[in-house]
Short mmCIF file of C-alpha atoms in Angstrom, two decimals:
data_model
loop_
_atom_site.label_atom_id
_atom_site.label_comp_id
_atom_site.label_asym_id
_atom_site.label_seq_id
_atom_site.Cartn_x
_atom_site.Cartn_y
_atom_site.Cartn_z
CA UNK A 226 23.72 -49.92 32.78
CA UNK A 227 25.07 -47.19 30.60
CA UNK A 228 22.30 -47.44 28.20
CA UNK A 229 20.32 -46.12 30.55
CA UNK A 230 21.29 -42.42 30.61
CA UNK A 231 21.30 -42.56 26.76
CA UNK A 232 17.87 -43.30 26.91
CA UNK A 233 16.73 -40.69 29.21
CA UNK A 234 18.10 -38.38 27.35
CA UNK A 235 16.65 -39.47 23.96
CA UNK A 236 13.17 -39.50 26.25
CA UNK A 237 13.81 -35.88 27.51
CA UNK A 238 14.58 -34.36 23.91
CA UNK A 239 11.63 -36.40 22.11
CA UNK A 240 9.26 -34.80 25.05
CA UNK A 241 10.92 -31.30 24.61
CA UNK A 242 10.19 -32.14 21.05
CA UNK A 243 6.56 -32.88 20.63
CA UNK A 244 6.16 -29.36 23.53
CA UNK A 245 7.35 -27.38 20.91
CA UNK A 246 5.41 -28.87 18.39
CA UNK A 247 2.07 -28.71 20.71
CA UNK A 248 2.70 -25.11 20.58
CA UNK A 249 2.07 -25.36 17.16
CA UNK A 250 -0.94 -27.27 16.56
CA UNK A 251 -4.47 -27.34 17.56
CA UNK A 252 -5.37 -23.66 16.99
CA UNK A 253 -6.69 -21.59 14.00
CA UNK A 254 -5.85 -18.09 13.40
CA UNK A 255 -9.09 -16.09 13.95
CA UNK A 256 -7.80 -12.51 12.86
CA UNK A 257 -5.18 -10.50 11.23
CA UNK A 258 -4.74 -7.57 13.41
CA UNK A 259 -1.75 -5.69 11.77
CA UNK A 260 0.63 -5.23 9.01
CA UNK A 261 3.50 -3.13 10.02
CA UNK A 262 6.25 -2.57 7.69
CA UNK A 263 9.63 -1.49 9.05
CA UNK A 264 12.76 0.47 7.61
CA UNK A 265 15.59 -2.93 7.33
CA UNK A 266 18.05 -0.04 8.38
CA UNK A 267 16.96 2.58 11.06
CA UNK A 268 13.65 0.28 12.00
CA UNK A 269 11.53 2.52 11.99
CA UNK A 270 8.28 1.48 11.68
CA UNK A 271 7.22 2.86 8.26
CA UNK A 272 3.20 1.63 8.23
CA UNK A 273 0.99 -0.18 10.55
CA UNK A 274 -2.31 -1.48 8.27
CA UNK A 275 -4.88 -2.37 10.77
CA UNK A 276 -7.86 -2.91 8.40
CA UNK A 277 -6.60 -5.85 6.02
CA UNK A 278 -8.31 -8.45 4.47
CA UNK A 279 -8.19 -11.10 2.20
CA UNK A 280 -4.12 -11.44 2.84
CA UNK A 281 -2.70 -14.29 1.67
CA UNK A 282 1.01 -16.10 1.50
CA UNK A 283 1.95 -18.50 -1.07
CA UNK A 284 4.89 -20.79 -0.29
CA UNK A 285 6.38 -22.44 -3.55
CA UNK A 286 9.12 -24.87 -4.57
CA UNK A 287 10.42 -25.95 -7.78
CA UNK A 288 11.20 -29.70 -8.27
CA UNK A 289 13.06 -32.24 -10.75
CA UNK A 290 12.04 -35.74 -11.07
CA UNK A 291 14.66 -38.34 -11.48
CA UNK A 292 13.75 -40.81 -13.49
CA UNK A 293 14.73 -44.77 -13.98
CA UNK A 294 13.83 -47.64 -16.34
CA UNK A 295 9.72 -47.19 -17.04
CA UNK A 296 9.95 -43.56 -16.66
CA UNK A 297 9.38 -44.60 -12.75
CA UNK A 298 10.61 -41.85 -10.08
CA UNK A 299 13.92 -42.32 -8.22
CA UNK A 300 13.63 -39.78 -6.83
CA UNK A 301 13.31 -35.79 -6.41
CA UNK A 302 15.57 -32.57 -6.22
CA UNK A 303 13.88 -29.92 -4.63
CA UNK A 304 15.44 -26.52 -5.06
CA UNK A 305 14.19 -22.49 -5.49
CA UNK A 306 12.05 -21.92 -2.37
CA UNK A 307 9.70 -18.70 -2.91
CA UNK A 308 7.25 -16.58 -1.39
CA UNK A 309 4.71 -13.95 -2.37
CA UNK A 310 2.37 -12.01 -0.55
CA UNK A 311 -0.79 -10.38 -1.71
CA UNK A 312 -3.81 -8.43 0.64
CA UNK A 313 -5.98 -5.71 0.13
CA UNK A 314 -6.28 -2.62 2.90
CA UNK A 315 -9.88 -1.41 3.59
CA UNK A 316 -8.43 1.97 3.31
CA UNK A 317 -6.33 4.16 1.10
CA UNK A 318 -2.89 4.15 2.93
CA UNK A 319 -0.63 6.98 2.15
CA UNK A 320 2.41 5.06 4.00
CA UNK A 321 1.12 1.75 1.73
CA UNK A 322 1.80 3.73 -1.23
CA UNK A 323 5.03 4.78 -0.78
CA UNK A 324 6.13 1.36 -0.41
CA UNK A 325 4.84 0.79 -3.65
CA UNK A 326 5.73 3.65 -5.67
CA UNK A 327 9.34 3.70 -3.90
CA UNK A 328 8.99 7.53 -3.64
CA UNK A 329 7.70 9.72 -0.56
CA UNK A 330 5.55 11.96 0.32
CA UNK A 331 5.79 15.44 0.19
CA UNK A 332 3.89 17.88 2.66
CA UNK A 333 3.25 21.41 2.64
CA UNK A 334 1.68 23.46 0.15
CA UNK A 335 0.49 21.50 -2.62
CA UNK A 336 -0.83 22.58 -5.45
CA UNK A 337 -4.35 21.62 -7.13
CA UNK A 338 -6.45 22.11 -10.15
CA UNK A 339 -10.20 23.64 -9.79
CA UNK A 340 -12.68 23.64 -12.63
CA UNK A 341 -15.99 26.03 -11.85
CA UNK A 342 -18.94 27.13 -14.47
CA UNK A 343 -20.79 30.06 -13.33
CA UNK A 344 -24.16 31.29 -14.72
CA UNK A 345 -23.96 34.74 -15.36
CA UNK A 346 -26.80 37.14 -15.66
CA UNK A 347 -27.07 39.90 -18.67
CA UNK A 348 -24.72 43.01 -18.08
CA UNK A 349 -22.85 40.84 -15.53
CA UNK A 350 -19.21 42.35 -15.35
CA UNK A 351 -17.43 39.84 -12.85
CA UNK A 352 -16.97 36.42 -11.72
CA UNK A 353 -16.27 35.22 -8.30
CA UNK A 354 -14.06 31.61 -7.79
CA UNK A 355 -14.12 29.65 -5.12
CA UNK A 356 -10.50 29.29 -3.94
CA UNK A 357 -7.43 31.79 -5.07
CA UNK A 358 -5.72 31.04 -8.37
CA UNK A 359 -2.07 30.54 -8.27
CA UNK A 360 0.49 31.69 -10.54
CA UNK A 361 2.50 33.88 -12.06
CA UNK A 362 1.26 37.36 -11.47
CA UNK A 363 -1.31 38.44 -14.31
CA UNK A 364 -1.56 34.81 -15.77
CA UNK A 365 -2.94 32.89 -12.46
CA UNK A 366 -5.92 31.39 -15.06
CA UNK A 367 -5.36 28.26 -17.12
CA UNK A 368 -8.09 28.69 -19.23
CA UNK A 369 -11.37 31.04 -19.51
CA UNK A 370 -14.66 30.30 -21.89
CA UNK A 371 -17.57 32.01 -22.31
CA UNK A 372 -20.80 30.85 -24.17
CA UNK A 373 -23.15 33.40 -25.14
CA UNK A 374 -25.98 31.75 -26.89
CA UNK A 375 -24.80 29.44 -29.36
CA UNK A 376 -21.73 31.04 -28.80
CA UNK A 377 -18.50 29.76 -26.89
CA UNK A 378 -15.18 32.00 -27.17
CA UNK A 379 -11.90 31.50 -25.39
CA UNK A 380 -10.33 34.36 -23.90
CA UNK A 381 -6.94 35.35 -22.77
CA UNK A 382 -5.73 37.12 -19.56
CA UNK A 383 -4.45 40.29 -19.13
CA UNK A 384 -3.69 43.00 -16.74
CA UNK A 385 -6.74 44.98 -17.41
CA UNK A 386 -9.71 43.91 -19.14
CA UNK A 387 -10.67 44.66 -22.46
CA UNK A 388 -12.82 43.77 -24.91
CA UNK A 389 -10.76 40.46 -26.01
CA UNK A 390 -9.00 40.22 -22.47
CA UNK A 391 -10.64 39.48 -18.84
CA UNK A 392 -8.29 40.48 -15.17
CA UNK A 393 -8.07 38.60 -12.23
CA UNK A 394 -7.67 39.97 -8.76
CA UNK A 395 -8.40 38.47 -5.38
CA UNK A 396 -11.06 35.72 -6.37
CA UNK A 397 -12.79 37.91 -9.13
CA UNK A 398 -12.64 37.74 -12.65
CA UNK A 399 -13.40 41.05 -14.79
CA UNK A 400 -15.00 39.77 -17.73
CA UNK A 401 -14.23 41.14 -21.32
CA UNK A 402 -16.27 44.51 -21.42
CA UNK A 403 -19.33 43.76 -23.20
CA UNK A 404 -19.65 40.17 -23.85
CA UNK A 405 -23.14 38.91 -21.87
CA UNK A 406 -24.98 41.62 -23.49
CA UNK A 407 -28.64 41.45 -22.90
CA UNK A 408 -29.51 37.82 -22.02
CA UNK A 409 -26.04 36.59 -20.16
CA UNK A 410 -24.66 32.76 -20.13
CA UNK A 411 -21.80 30.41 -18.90
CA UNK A 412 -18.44 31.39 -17.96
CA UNK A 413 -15.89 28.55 -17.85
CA UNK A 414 -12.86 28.89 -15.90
CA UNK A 415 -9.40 26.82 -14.73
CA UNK A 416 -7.41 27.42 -12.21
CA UNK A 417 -4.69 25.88 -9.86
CA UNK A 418 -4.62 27.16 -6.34
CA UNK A 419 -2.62 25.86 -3.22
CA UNK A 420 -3.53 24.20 -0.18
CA UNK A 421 -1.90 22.54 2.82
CA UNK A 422 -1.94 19.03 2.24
CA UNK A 423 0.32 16.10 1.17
CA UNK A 424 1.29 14.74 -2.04
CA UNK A 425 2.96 11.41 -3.60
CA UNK A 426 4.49 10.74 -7.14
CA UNK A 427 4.80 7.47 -8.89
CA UNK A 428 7.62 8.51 -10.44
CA UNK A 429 8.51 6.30 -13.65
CA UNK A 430 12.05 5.28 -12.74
CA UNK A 431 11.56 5.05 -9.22
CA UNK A 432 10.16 1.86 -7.51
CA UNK A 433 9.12 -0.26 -4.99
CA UNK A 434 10.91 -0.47 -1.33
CA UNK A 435 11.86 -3.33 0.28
CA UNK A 436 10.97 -3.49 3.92
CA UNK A 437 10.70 -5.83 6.57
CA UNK A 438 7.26 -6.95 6.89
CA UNK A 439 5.29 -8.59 10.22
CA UNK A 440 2.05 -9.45 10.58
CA UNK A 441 0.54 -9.20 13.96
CA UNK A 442 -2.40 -12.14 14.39
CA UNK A 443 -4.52 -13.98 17.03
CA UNK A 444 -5.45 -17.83 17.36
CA UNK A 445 -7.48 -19.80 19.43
CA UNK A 446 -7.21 -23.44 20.19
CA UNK A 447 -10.00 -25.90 20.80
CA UNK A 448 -10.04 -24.91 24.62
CA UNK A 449 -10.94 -21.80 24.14
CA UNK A 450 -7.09 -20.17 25.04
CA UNK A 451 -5.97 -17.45 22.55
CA UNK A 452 -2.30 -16.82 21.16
CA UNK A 453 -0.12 -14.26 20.07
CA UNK A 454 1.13 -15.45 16.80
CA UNK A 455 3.25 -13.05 14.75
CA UNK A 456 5.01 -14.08 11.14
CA UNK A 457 8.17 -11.94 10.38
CA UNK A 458 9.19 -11.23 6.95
CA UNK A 459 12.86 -9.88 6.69
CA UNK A 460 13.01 -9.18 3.10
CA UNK A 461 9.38 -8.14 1.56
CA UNK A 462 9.83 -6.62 -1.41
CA UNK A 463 6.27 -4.58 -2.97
CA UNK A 464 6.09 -3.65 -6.08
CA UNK A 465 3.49 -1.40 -8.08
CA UNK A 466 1.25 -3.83 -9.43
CA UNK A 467 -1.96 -2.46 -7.99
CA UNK A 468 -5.51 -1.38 -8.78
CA UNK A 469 -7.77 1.28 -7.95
CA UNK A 470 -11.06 0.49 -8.23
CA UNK A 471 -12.97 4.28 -7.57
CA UNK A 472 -16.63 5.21 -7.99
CA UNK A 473 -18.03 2.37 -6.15
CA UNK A 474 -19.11 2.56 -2.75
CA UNK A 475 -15.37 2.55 -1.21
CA UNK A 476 -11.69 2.35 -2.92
CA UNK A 477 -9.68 -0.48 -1.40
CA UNK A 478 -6.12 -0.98 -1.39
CA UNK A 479 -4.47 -3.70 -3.11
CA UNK A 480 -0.96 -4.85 -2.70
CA UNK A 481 1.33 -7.51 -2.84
CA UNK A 482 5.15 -8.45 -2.91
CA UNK A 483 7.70 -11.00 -3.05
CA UNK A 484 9.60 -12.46 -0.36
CA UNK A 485 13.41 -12.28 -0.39
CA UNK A 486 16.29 -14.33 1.15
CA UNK A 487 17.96 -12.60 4.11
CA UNK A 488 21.59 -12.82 2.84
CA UNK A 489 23.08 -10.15 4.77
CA UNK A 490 21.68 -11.59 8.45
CA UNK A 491 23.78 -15.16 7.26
CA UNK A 492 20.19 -16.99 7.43
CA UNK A 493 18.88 -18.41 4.43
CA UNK A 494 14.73 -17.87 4.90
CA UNK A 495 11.96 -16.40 3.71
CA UNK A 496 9.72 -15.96 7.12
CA UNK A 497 9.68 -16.77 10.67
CA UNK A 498 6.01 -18.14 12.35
CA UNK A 499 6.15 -17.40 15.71
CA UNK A 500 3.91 -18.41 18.27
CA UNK A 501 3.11 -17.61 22.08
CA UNK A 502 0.09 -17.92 24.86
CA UNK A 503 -1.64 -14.38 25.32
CA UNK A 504 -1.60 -14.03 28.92
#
């Protein structure tokens, strides 16, 4: 008679058993719904991607055959476990790239480079630009050329205009006294100016961050029920290894990294797949 609760108990853990692995099975996952990348100290949520396709995780594992009389297989080590993970986002992401790059961004005034060409008309004196140059004080312009004809001379600031020299003040250029004579031309210039915006370096000795990385999906099973499923990265480290494709019809944003083993939490993996029943 003591067999018997032995074997309901080995029933009752083999039914607990194939539950959990029901929860599993039988479902696909129809869409990724986000990427969110979060700070492995403060967690803080650094990004949250929410237009990403074509993602993809590779699981690998190196091996070692053991090999007897005939070269036949004994038998095989298995050993060095990896992941990498590579997806493109529909969008430039500013928060994307400073997981790549490893540096951050910078917001304020920043400053940016403005090339115009202006037609000028014979006797013209002055040039209006778009936007106001930046600068040290009497040497705001980069670079000023004129082309008269066949012509094109380069000419240097200075505080007043002169026949070699052309002034800035308050969007206007003063040309060089004289130069568009009687039948006028092009007037080159270069400028920086300033505007309130954001910036982000890819510094050369700076690179990517490692983060931990979830991905937010849904799945639906053959009857038609729908679950949460969510895989959790604790180590995801990106790298700069990307491409910008620009002049098409839109720029994506590549990206991809490699997964790390979570020494410091004492467990030794590379993700967790996590499933539950949307309500």
């Amino acid at each position: 008679m003591w067999w018997v609760p032995f074997l309901h108990t080995k029933i009752y853990e083999s039914e607990e058993f194939n539950m959990n692995i029901a929860m599993l099975e039988g479902w696909t996952i129809t869409s990724l719904e986000t990427v969110e990348a979060y700070d492995r100290t403060t967690h803080d949520c650094l990004i949250a991607l929410d237009e990403v396709k074509n993602f993809s995780l590779k699981n690998t594992e190196d091996k070692s055959e053991v090999k007897g009389k005939g070269e036949n297989t004994l038998f095989i080590i298995k050993k060095n476990k990896g992941l990498t993970g590579d997806g493109t986002s529909g969008y430039v992401s500013g928060g994307l790239l400073t997981l790549q790059t490893g540096n951050n961004a910078v917001e304020g005034d920043i400053s940016f480079r403005k090339r115009e060409v202006k037609t000028v008309a014979k006797d013209a004196t002055t040039v209006a630009i778009a936007e106001t140059a930046s600068g040290t004080a009497g040497a705001e312009i980069v670079s000023l050329k004129a082309t008269i004809g066949d012509t094109t001379t380069t000419y240097a600031q200075a505080v007043t205009a002169d026949a070699t020299h052309f002034s800035y003040t308050n969007k206007t250029i003063t040309l060089p006294t004289g130069i568009t004579g009687t039948v006028g031309g092009e007037i080159e210039v270069v400028y920086n100016y300033s505007k309130t915006g954001a910036s982000i370096a890819n510094s050369a000795d700076t690179y990517g961050k490692t983060v931990e990385l979830i991905l937010n999906c849904l799945g639906k099973n053959l009857c038609d029920e729908y679950y949460r499923i969510q895989i959790v990265i604790p180590r995801a480290d990106f790298n700069a290894n990307f491409d910008f494709a620009i002049g098409g019809d839109s720029t994506d944003h590549p990206f991809n990294f490699i997964g790390l083993v979570d020494k410091c939490s004492g467990e030794d993996k590379l993700w967790d797949f996590k499933v539950c029943k949307d309500a």
